[in-house]
mmCIF file of C-alpha atoms and ligand atoms in Angstrom:
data_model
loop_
_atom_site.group_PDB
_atom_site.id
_atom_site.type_symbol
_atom_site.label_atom_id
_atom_site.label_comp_id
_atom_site.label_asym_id
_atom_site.label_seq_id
_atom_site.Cartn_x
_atom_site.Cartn_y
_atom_site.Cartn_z
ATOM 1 C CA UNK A 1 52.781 28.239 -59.500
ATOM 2 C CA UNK A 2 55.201 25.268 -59.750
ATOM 3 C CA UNK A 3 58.819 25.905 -59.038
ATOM 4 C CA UNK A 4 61.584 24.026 -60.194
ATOM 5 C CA UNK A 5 62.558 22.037 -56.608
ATOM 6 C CA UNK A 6 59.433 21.243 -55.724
ATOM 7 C CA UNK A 7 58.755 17.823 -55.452
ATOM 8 C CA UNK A 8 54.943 17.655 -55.650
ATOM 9 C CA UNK A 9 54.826 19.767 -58.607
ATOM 10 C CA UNK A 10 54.180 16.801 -61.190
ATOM 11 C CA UNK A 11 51.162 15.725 -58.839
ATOM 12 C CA UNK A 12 50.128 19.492 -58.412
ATOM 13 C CA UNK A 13 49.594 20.018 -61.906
ATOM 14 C CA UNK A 14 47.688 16.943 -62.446
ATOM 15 C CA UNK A 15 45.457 17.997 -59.595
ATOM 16 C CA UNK A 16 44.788 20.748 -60.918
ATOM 17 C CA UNK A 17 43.981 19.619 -64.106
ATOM 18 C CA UNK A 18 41.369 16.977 -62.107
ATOM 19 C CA UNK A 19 40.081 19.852 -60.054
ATOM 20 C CA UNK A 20 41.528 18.460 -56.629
ATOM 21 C CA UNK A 21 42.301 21.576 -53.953
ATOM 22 C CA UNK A 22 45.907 20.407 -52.936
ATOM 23 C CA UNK A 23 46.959 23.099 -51.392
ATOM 24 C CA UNK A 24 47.842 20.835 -48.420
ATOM 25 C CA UNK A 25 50.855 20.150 -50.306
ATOM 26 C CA UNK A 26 52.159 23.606 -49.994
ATOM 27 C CA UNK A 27 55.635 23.962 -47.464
ATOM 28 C CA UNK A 28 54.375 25.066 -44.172
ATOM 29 C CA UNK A 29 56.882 27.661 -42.761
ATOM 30 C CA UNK A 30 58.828 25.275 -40.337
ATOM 31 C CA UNK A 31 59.614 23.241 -43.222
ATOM 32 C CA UNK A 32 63.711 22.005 -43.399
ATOM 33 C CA UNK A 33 63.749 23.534 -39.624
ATOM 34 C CA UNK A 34 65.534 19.639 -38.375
ATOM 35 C CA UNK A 35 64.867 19.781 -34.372
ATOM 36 C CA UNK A 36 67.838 17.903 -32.390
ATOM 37 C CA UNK A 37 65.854 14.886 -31.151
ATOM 38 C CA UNK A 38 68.444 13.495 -29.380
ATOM 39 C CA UNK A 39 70.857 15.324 -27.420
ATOM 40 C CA UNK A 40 68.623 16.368 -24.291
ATOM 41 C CA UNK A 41 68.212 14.408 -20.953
ATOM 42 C CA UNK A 42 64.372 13.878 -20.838
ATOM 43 C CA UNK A 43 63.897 13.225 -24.770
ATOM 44 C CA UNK A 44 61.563 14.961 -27.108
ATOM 45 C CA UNK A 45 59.487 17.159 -25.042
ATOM 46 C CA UNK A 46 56.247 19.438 -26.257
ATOM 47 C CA UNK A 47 58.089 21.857 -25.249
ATOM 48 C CA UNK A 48 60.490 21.909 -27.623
ATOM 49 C CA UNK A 49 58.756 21.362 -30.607
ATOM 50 C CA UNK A 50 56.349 23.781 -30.493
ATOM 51 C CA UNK A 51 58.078 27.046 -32.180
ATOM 52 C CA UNK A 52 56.611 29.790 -34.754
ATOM 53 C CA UNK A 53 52.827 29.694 -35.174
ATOM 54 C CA UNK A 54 52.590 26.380 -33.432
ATOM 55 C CA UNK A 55 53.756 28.401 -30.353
ATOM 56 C CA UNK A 56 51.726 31.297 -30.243
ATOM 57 C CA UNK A 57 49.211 30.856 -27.671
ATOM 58 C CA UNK A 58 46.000 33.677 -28.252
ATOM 59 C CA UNK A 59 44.877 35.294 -25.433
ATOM 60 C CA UNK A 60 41.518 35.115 -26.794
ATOM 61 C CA UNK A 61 40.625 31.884 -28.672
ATOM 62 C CA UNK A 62 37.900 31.780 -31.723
ATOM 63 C CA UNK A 63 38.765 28.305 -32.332
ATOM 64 C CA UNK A 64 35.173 26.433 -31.988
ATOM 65 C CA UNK A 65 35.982 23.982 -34.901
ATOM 66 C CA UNK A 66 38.821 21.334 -32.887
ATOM 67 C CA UNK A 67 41.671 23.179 -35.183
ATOM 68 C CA UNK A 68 44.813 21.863 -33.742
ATOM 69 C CA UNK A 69 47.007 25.015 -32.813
ATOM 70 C CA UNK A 70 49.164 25.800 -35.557
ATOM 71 C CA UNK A 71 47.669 23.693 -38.291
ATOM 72 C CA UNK A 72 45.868 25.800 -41.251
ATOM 73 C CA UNK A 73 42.240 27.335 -40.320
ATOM 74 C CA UNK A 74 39.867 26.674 -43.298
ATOM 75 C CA UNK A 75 36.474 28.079 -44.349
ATOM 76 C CA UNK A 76 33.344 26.129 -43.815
ATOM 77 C CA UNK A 77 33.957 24.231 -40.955
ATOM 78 C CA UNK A 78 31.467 22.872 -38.689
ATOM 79 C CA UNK A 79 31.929 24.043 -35.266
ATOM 80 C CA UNK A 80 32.318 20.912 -33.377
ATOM 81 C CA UNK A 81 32.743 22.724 -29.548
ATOM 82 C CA UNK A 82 31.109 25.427 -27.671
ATOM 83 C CA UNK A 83 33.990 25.574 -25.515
ATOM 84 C CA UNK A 84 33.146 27.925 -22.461
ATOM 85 C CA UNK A 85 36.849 27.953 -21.401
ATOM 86 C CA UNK A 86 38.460 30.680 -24.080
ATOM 87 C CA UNK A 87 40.516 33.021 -22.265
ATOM 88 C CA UNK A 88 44.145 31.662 -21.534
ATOM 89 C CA UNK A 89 44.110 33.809 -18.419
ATOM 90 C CA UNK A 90 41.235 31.581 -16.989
ATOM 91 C CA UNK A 91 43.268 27.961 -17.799
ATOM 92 C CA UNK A 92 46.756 28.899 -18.112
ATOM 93 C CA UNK A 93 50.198 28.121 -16.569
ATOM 94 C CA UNK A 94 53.448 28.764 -17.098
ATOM 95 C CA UNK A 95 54.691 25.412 -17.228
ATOM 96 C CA UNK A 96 51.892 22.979 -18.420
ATOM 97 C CA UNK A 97 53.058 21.031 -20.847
ATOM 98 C CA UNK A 98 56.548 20.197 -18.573
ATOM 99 C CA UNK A 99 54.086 18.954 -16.327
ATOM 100 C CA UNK A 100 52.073 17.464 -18.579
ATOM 101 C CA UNK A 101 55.529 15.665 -20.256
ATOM 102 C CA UNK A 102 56.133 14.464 -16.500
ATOM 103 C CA UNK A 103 52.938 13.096 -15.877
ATOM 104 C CA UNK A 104 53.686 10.792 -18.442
ATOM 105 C CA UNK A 105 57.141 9.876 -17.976
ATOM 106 C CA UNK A 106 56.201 9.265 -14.068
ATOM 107 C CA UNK A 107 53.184 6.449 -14.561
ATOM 108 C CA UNK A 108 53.035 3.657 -13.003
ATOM 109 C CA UNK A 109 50.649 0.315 -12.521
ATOM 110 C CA UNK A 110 49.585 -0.661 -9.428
ATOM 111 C CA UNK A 111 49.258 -4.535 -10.159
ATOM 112 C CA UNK A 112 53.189 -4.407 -10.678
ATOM 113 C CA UNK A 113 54.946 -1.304 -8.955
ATOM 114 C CA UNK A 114 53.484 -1.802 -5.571
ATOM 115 C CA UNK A 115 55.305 -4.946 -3.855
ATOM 116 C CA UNK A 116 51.712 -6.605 -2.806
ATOM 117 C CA UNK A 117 53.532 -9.723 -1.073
ATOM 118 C CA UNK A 118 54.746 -7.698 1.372
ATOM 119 C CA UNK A 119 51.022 -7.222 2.680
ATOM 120 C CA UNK A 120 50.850 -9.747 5.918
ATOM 121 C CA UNK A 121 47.486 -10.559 7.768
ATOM 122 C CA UNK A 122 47.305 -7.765 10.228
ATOM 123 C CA UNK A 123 45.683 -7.275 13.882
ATOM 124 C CA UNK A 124 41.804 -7.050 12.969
ATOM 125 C CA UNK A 125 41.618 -3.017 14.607
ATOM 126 C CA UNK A 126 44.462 -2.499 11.990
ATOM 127 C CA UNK A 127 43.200 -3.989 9.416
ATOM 128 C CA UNK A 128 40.156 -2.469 9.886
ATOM 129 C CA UNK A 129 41.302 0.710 10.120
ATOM 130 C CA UNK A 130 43.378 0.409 6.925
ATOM 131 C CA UNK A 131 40.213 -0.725 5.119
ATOM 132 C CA UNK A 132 38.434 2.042 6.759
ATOM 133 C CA UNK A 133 41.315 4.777 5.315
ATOM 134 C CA UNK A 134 40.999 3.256 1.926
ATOM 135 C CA UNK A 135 37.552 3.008 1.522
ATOM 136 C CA UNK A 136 37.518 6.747 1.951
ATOM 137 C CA UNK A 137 40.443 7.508 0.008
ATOM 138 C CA UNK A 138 38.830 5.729 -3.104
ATOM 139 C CA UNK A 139 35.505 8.024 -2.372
ATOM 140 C CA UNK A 140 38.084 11.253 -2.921
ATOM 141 C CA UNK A 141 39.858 9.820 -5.388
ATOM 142 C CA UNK A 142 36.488 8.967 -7.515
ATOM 143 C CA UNK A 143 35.582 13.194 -7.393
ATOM 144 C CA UNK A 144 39.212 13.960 -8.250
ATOM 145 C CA UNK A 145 39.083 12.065 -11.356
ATOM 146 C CA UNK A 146 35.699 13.236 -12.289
ATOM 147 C CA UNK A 147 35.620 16.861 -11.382
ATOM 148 C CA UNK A 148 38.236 17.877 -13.875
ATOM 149 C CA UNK A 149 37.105 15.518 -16.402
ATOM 150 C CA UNK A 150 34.407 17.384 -16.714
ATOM 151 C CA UNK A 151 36.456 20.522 -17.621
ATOM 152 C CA UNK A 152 38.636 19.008 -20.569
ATOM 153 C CA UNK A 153 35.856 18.810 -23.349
ATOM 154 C CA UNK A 154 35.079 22.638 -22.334
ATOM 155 C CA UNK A 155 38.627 23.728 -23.279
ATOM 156 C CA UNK A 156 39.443 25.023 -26.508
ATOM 157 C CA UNK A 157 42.378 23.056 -28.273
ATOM 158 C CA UNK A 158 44.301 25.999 -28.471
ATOM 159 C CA UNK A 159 45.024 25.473 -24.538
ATOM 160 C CA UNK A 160 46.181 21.968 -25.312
ATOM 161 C CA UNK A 161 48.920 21.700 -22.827
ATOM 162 C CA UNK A 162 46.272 22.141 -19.623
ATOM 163 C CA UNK A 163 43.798 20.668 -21.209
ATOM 164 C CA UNK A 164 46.437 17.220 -22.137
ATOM 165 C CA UNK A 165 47.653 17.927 -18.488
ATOM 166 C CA UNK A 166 43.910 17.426 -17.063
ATOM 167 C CA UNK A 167 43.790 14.224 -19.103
ATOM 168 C CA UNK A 168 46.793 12.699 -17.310
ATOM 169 C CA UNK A 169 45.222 13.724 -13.741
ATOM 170 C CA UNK A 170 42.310 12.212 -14.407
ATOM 171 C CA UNK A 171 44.535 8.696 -15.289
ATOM 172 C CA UNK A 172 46.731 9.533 -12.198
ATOM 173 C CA UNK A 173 43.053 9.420 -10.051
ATOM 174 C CA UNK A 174 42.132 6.815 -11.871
ATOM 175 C CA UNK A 175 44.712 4.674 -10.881
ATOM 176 C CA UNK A 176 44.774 5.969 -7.434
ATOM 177 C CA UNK A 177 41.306 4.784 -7.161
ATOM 178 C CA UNK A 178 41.860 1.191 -8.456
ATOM 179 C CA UNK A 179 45.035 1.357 -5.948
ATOM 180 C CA UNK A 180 43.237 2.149 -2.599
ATOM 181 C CA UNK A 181 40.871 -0.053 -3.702
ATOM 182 C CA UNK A 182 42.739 -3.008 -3.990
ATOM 183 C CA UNK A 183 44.594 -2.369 -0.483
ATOM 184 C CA UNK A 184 41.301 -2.715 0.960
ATOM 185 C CA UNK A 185 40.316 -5.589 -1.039
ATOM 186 C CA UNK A 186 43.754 -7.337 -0.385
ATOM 187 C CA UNK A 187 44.323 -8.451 2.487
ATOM 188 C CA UNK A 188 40.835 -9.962 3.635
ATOM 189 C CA UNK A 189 39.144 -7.032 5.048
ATOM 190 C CA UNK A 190 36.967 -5.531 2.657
ATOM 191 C CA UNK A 191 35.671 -2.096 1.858
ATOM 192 C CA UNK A 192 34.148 -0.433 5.006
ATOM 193 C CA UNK A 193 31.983 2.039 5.465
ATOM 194 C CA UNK A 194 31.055 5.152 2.922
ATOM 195 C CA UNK A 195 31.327 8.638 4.412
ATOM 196 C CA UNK A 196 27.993 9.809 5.266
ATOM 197 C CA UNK A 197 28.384 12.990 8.328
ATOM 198 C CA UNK A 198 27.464 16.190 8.918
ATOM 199 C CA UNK A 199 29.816 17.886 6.459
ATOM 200 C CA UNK A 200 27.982 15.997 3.538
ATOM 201 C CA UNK A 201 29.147 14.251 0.543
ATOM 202 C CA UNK A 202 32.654 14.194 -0.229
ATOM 203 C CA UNK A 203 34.286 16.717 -2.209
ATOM 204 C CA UNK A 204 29.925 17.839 -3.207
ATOM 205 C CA UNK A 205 31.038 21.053 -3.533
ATOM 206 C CA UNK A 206 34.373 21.282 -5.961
ATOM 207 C CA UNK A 207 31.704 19.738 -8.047
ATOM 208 C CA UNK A 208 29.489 23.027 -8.279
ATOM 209 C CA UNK A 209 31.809 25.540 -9.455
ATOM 210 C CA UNK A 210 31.412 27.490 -12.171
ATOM 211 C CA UNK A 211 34.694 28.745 -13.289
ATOM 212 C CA UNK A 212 37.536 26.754 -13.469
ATOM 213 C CA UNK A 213 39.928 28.827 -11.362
ATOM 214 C CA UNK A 214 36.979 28.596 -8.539
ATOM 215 C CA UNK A 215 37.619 24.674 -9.247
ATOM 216 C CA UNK A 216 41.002 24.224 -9.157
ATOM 217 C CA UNK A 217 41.421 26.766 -6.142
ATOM 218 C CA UNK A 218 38.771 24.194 -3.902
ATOM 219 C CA UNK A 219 40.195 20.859 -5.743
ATOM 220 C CA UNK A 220 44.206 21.524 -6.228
ATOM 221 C CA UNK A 221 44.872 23.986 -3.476
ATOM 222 C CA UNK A 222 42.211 22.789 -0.506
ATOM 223 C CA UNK A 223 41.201 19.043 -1.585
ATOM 224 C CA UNK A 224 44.499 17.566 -2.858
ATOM 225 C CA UNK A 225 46.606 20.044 -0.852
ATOM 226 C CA UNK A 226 45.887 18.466 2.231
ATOM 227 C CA UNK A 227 45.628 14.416 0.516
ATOM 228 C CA UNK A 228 49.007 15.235 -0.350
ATOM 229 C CA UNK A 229 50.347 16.328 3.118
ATOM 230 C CA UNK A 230 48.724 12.939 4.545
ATOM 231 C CA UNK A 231 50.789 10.995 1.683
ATOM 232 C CA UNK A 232 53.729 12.419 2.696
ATOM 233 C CA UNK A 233 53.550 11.502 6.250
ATOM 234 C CA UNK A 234 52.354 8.095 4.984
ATOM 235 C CA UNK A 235 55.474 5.948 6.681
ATOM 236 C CA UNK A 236 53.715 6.966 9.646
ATOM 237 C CA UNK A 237 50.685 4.863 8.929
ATOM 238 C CA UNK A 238 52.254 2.061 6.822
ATOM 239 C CA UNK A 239 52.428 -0.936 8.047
ATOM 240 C CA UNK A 240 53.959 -2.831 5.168
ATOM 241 C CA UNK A 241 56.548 -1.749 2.051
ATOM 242 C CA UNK A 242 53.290 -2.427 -0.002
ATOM 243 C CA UNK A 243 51.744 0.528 1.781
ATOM 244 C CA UNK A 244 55.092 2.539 1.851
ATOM 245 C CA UNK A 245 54.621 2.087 -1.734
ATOM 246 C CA UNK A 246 50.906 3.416 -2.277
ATOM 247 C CA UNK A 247 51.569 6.135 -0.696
ATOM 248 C CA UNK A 248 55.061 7.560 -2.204
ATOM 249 C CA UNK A 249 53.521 6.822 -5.904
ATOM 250 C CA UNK A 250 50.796 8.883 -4.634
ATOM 251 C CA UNK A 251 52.209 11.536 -3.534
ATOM 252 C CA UNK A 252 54.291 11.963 -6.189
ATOM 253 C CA UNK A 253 50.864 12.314 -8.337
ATOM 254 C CA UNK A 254 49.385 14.148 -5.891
ATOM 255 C CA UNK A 255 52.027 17.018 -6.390
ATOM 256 C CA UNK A 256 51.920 17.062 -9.492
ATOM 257 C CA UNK A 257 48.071 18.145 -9.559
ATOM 258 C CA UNK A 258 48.433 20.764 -6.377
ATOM 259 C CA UNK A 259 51.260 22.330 -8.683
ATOM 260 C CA UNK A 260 48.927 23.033 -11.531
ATOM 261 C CA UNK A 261 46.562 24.831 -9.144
ATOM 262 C CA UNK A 262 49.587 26.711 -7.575
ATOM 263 C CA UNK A 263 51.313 27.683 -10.980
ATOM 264 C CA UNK A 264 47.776 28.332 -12.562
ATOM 265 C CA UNK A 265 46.588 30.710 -9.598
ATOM 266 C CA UNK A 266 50.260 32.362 -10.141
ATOM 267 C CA UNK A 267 49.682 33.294 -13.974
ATOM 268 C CA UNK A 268 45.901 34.461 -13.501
ATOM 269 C CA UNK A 269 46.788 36.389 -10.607
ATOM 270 C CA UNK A 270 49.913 38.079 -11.918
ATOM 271 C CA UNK A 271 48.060 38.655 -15.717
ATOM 272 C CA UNK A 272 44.099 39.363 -14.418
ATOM 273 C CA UNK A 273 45.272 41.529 -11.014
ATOM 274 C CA UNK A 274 40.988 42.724 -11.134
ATOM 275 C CA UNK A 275 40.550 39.095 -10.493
ATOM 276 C CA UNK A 276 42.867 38.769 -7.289
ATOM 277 C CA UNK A 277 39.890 39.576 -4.519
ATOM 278 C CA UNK A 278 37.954 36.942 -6.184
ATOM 279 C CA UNK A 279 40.605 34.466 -5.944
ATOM 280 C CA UNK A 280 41.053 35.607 -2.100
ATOM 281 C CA UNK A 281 37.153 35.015 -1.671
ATOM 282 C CA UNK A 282 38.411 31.118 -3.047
ATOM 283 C CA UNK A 283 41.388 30.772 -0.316
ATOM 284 C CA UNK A 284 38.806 32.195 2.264
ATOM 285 C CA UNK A 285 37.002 28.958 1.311
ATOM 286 C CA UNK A 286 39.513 26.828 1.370
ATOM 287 C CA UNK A 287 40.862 27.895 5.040
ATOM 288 C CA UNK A 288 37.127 27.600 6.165
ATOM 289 C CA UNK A 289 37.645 23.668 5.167
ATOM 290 C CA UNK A 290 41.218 23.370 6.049
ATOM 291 C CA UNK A 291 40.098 24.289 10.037
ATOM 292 C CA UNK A 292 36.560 22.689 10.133
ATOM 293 C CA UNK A 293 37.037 20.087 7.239
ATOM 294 C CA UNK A 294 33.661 21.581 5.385
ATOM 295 C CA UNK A 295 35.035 20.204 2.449
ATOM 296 C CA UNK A 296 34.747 16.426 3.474
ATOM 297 C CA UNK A 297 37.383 15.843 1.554
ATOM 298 C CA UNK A 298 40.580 15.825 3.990
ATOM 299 C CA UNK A 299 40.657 12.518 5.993
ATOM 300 C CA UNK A 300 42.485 14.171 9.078
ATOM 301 C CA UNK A 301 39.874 16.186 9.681
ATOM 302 C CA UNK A 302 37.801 16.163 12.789
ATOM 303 C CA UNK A 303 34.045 14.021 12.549
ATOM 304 C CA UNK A 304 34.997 11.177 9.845
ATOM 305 C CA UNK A 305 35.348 7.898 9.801
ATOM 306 C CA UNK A 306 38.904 8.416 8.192
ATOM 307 C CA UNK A 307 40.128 10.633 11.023
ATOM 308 C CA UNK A 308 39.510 8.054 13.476
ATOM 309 C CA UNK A 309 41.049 5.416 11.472
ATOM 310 C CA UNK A 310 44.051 7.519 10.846
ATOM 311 C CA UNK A 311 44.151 7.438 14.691
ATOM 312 C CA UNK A 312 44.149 4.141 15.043
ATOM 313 C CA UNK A 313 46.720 3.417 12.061
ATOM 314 C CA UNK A 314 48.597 6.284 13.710
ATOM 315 C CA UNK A 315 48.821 5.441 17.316
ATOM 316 C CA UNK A 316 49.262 1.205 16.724
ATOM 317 C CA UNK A 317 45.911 -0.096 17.545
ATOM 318 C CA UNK A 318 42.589 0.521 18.853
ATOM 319 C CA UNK A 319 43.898 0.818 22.557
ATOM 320 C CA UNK A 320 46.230 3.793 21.459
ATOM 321 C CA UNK A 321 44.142 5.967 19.740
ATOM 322 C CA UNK A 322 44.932 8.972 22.360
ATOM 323 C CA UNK A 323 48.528 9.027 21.003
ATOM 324 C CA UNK A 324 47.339 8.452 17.077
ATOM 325 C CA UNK A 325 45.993 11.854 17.928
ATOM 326 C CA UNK A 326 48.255 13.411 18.764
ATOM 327 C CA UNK A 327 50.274 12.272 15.784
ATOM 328 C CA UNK A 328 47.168 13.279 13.655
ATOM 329 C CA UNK A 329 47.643 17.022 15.178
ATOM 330 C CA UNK A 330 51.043 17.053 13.985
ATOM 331 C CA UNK A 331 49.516 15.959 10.308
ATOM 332 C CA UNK A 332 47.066 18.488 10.815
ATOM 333 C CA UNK A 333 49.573 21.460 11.297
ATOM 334 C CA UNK A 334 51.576 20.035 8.267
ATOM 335 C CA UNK A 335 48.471 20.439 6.515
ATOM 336 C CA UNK A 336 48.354 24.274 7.409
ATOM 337 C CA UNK A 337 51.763 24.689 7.091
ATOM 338 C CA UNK A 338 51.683 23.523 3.755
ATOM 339 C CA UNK A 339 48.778 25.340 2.380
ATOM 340 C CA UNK A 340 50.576 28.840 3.510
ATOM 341 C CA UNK A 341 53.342 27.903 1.803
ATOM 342 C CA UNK A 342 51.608 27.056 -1.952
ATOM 343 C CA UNK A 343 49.338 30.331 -1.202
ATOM 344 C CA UNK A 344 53.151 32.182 -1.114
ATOM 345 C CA UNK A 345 54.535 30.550 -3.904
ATOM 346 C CA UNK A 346 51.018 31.480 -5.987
ATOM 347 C CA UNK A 347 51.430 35.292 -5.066
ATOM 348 C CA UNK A 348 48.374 35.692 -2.443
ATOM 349 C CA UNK A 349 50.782 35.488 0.243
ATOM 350 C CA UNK A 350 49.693 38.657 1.130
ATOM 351 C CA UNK A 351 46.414 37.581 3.029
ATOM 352 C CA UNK A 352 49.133 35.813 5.955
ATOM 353 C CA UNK A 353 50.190 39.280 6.736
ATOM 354 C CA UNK A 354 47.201 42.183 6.591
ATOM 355 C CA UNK A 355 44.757 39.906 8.699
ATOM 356 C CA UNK A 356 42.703 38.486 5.414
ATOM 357 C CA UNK A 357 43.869 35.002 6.608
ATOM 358 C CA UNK A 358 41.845 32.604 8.655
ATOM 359 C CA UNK A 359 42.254 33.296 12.442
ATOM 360 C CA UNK A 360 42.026 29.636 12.807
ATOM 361 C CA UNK A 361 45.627 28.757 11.000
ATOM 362 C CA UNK A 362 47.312 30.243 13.146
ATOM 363 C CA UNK A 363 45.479 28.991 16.080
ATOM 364 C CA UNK A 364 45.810 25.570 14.676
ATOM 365 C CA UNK A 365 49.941 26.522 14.340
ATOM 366 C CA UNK A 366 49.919 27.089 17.848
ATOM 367 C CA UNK A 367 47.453 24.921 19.480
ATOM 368 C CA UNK A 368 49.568 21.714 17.344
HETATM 369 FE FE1 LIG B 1 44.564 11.266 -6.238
HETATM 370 FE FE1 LIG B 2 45.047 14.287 -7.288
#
């Protein structure tokens, strides 16, 4: 029915007359609802525009047809995904699309934002090294790109904010890739060596999971966990304000995606508490590769190429690679440290105190 202040109704009624469906032009029922665009620090977040139906997130999604959430569902449809991932419990987080909003307020280009004529020609066991550390870097940072790219088409869109979050990790890798491999690249050494050793391809097995929470547990919480630890303590092993550089604008990535594993394992823990021993079976993983370095995908740990070049980075030079060491220990325990820590702040804290835990942590606490 036309009403009197509607403004489409001259071009409704000749649609109708023509036979055209335009109910598209109907008010949806945010209309008039003016957000304030301008008044908050941070500008116009996802966050804040998503109200009413646009908000409400199912716990079970039916959406196989793309349907943005919120928009109008209509009949006949094709159904354009078989998305496997449609339970919010097994994707969810509090505070995706923040993080998603900061991921891409926070990027940055590595041809401009890292201060490359600071890079001077180095001792050649330094250099070396460097190249060495890189080279495998770029190998971990290929797997962290790819692994959760693989996830985002098996989403449904009514999970956009992880799914838009996963989108902007795979960038951040991206670029972290093109970064390391430009440091090595750089300065006339070259890329080195690939990791080939007796804990087998790097980051092999993130890539065989079958649930996403079983991915993100070995890939955010064990895999980047411990890359981010080593970024932190990356003054240690810079040599230049180039390298300062890489490794701050790393790490600053690098948290980002470790906090979507921790915030995710958080909500499916405290929502799906018959799924909590399952998740403990994933942290019992994760320790095993935290104290052997199973994974291959921490370059502290003991048996790679990257340990020993983070020795020699660590200690000055190939003829102080006994104290590099013991610097490396001290990275090591971080590492551990660390981990306990995000397993806390997820709410599995619980294995550190009724013997669940690795005995090895604390072994590694004391030893370091
Ligand atoms: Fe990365
Ligand atoms: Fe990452």
């Amino acid at each position: 029915m036309v009403t009197a202040n509607d403004p489409f109704a001259t071009y409704k009624e000749y649609g109708k007359e023509q036979g055209y469906d335009l109910r598209w032009l109907e008010r949806r029922d945010v209309w008039g609802q003016q957000l304030d665009s301008t008044a908050k620090k941070g500008g116009l977040l996802l966050q804040d525009v998503d109200s009413g139906v646009a908000a409400e997130v199912p716990d079970e999604s039916r959406n196989l047809t793309g349907r943005t959430r919120g928009s109008i569902p209509r009949t006949g449809v094709p159904r354009v995904g078989n998305y496997s991932v449609r339970t919010k419990a097994d994707i969810w987080l509090r505070n995706g699309a923040e993080l998603y909003e900061e991921a891409v307020a926070r990027q940055w280009a590595s041809a401009t934002d890292i201060p490359w004529h600071t890079i001077k020609p180095l001792p050649d066991d330094i250099e070396r090294a460097e190249c060495q550390l890189a080279t495998f870097i770029t190998e971990v940072e290929f797997v962290a790109g790819d692994v959760p790219g693989k996830w985002i088409s098996a989403v449904t869109p009514d999970y956009y904010e992880p799914r838009m979050y996963l989108i902007s990790q795979v960038m951040d890798e991206a670029r972290h890739l093109d970064v390391f491999r430009k440091r090595a690249l750089v300065n006339g050494g070259g890329l080195m060596r690939r990791t080939g050793n007796t804990q087998g391809v790097v980051g092999g097995n993130i890539d065989s999971a079958r649930d996403f929470t079983e991915m993100s547990a070995r890939l955010h919480i064990s895999g980047e966990g411990s890359v981010l630890t080593l970024f932190r303590m990356g003054e240690l092993m810079a040599y230049n304000d180039a390298e300062k550089h890489i490794y701050r604008l790393c790490a600053q990535d690098e948290s980002r995606h470790v906090a979507f594993g921790v915030m995710h394992l958080q909500y499916l823990g405290s929502i799906e508490t018959d799924r909590r021993e399952e998740i403990q079976s994933y942290l019992d993983e994760a320790e095993r590769a935290l104290v052997t370095g199973a994974s291959g995908q921490n370059p502290a740990a003991r048996g790679l190429a990257s340990n020993a070049a983070l020795a020699v980075l660590l200690g000055g030079g190939d003829d102080k690679v006994d104290e590099g060491m013991k610097t490396l220990l001290a990275v090591r325990q971080r590492q551990v440290k660390e981990y306990v820590q995000r397993v806390r702040v997820a709410g599995f804290g619980e294995r550190f105190e009724n013997g669940r835990a690795n005995p090895m942590l604390e072994q590694y606490l004391k030893v370091y």
